[in-house]
PDB file of C-alpha atoms in Angstrom:
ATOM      1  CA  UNK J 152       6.327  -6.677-174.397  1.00 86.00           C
ATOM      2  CA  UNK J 153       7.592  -8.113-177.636  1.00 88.00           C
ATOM      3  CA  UNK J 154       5.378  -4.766-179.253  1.00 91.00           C
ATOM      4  CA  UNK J 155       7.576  -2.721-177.008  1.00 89.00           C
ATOM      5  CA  UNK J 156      10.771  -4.362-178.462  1.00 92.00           C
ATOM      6  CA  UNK J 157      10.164  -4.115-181.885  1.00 93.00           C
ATOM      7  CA  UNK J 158       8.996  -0.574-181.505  1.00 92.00           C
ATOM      8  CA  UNK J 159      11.962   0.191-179.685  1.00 91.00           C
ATOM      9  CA  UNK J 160      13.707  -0.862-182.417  1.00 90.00           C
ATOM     10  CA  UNK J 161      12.402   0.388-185.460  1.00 92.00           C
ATOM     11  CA  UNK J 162      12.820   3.571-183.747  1.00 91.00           C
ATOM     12  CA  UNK J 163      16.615   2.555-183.220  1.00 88.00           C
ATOM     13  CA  UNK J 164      16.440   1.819-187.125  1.00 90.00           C
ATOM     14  CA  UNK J 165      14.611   5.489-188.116  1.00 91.00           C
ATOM     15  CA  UNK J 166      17.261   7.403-185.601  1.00 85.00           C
ATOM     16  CA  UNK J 167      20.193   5.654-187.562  1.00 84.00           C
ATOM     17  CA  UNK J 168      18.930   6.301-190.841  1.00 85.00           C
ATOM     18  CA  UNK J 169      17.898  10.321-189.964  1.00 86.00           C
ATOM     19  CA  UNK J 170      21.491  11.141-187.719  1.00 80.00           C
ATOM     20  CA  UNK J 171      23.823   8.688-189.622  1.00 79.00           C
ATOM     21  CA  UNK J 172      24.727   7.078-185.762  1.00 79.00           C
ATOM     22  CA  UNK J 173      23.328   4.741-183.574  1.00 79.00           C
ATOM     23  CA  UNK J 174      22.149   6.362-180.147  1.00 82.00           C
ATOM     24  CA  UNK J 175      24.476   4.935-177.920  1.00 83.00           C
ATOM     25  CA  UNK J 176      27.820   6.766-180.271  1.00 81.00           C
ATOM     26  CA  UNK J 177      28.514   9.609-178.553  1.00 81.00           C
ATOM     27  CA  UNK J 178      28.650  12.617-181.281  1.00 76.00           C
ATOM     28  CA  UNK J 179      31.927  14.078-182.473  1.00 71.00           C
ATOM     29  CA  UNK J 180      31.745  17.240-183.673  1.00 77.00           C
ATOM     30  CA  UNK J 181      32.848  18.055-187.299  1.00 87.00           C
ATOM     31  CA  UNK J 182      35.726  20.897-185.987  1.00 90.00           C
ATOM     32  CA  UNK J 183      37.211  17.880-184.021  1.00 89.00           C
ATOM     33  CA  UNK J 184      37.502  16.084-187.033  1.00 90.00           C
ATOM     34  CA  UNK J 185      38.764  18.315-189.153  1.00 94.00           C
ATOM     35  CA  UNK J 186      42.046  19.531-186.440  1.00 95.00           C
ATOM     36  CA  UNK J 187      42.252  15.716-186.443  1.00 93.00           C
ATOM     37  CA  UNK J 188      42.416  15.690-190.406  1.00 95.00           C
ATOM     38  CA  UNK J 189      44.520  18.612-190.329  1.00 97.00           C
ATOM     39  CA  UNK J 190      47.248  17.382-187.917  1.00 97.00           C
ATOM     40  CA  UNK J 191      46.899  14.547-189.755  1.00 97.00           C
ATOM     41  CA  UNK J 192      47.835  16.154-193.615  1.00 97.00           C
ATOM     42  CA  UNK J 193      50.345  18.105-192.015  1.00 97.00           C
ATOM     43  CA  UNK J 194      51.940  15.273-189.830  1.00 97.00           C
ATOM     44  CA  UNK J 195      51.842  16.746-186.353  1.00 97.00           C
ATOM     45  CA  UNK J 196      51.254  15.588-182.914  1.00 95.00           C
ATOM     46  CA  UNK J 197      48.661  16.877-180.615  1.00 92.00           C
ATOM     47  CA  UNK J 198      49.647  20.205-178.467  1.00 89.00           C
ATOM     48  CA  UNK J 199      52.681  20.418-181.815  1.00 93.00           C
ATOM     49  CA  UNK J 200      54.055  24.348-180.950  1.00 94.00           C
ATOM     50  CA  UNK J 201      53.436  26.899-183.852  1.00 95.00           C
ATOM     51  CA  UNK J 202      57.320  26.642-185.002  1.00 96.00           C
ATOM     52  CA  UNK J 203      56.501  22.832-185.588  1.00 97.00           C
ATOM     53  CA  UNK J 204      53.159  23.461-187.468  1.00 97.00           C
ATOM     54  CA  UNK J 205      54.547  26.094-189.561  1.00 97.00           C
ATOM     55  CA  UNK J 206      57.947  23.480-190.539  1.00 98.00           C
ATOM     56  CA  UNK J 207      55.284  21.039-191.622  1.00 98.00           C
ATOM     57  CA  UNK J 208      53.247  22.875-193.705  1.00 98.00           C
ATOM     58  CA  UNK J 209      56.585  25.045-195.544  1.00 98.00           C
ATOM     59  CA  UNK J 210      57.723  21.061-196.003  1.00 97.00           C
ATOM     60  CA  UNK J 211      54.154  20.382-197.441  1.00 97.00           C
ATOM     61  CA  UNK J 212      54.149  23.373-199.699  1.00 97.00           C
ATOM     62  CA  UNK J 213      57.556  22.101-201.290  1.00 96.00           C
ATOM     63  CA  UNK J 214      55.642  18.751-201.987  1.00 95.00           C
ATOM     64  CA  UNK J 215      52.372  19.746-203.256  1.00 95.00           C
ATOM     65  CA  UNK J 216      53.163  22.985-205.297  1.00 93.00           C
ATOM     66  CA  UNK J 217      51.887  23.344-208.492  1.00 92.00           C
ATOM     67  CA  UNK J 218      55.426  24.413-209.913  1.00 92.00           C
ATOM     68  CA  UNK J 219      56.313  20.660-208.524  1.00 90.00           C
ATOM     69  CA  UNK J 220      53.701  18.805-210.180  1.00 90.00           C
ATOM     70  CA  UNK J 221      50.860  19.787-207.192  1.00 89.00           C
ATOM     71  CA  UNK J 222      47.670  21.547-207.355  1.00 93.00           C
ATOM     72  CA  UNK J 223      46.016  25.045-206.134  1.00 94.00           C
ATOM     73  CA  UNK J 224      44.277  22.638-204.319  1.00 95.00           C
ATOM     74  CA  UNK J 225      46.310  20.932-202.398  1.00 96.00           C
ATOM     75  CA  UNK J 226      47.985  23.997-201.839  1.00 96.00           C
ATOM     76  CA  UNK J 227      44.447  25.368-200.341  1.00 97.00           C
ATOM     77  CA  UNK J 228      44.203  22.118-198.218  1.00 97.00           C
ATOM     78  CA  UNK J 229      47.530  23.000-196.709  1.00 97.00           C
ATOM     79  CA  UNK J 230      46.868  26.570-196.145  1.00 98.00           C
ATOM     80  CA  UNK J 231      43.643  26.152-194.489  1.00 97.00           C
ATOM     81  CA  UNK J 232      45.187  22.649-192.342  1.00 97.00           C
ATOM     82  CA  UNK J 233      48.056  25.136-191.047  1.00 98.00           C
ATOM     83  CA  UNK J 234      45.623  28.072-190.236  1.00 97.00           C
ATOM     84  CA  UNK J 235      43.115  25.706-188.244  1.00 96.00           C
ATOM     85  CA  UNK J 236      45.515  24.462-186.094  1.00 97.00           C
ATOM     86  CA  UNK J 237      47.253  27.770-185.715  1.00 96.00           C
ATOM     87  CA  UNK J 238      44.014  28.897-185.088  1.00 94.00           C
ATOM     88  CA  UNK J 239      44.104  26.232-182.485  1.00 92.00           C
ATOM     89  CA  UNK J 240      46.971  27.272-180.022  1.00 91.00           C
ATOM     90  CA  UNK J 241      46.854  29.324-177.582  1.00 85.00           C
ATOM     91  CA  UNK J 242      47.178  33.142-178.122  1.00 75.00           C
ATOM     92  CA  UNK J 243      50.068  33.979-176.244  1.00 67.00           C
ATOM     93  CA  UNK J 244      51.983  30.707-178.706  1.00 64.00           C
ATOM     94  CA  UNK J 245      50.481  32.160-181.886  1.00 61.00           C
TER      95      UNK J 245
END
């Protein structure tokens, strides 16, 4: 039994180390996180209509602009938060 245990275990340990989770975390996929990153940069709600995403990111743009002391790549960030969750809506709101 205790074999059983510690087996158990280091096999817990190995799965950890290889997937970068414990088992028993359920898995969130990397698309998820990254409308939850861009809602995030670009200060939107969840289900936020394509008039709203589009006010945020134009409000952004004047922030992070490199003619206002931004960078091309914040800019890129922007563009590319705005398109995924544009990308995001529905195609009839789009």
């Amino acid at each position: 039994m205790l074999r059983f245990v510690v087996l158990a275990g280091v096999v817990v340990l190995i799965f950890r180390w290889i997937v970068g989770r414990w088992p028993w975390q359920p898995k969130v996929s990397t698309r998820n996180q990254a409308i939850f990153r861009a809602r995030r940069l670009l200060g939107v709600e969840t289900g936020a209509a394509r008039d709203e995403i589009l006010a945020a990111h134009r409000r952004l743009i004047a922030l992070v602009h490199p003619d206002r002391g931004g960078s091309n790549d914040q800019v890129h960030e922007a563009n590319a938060a705005r398109d995924l969750l544009l990308d995001e809506l529905p195609h009839h709101l789009r």
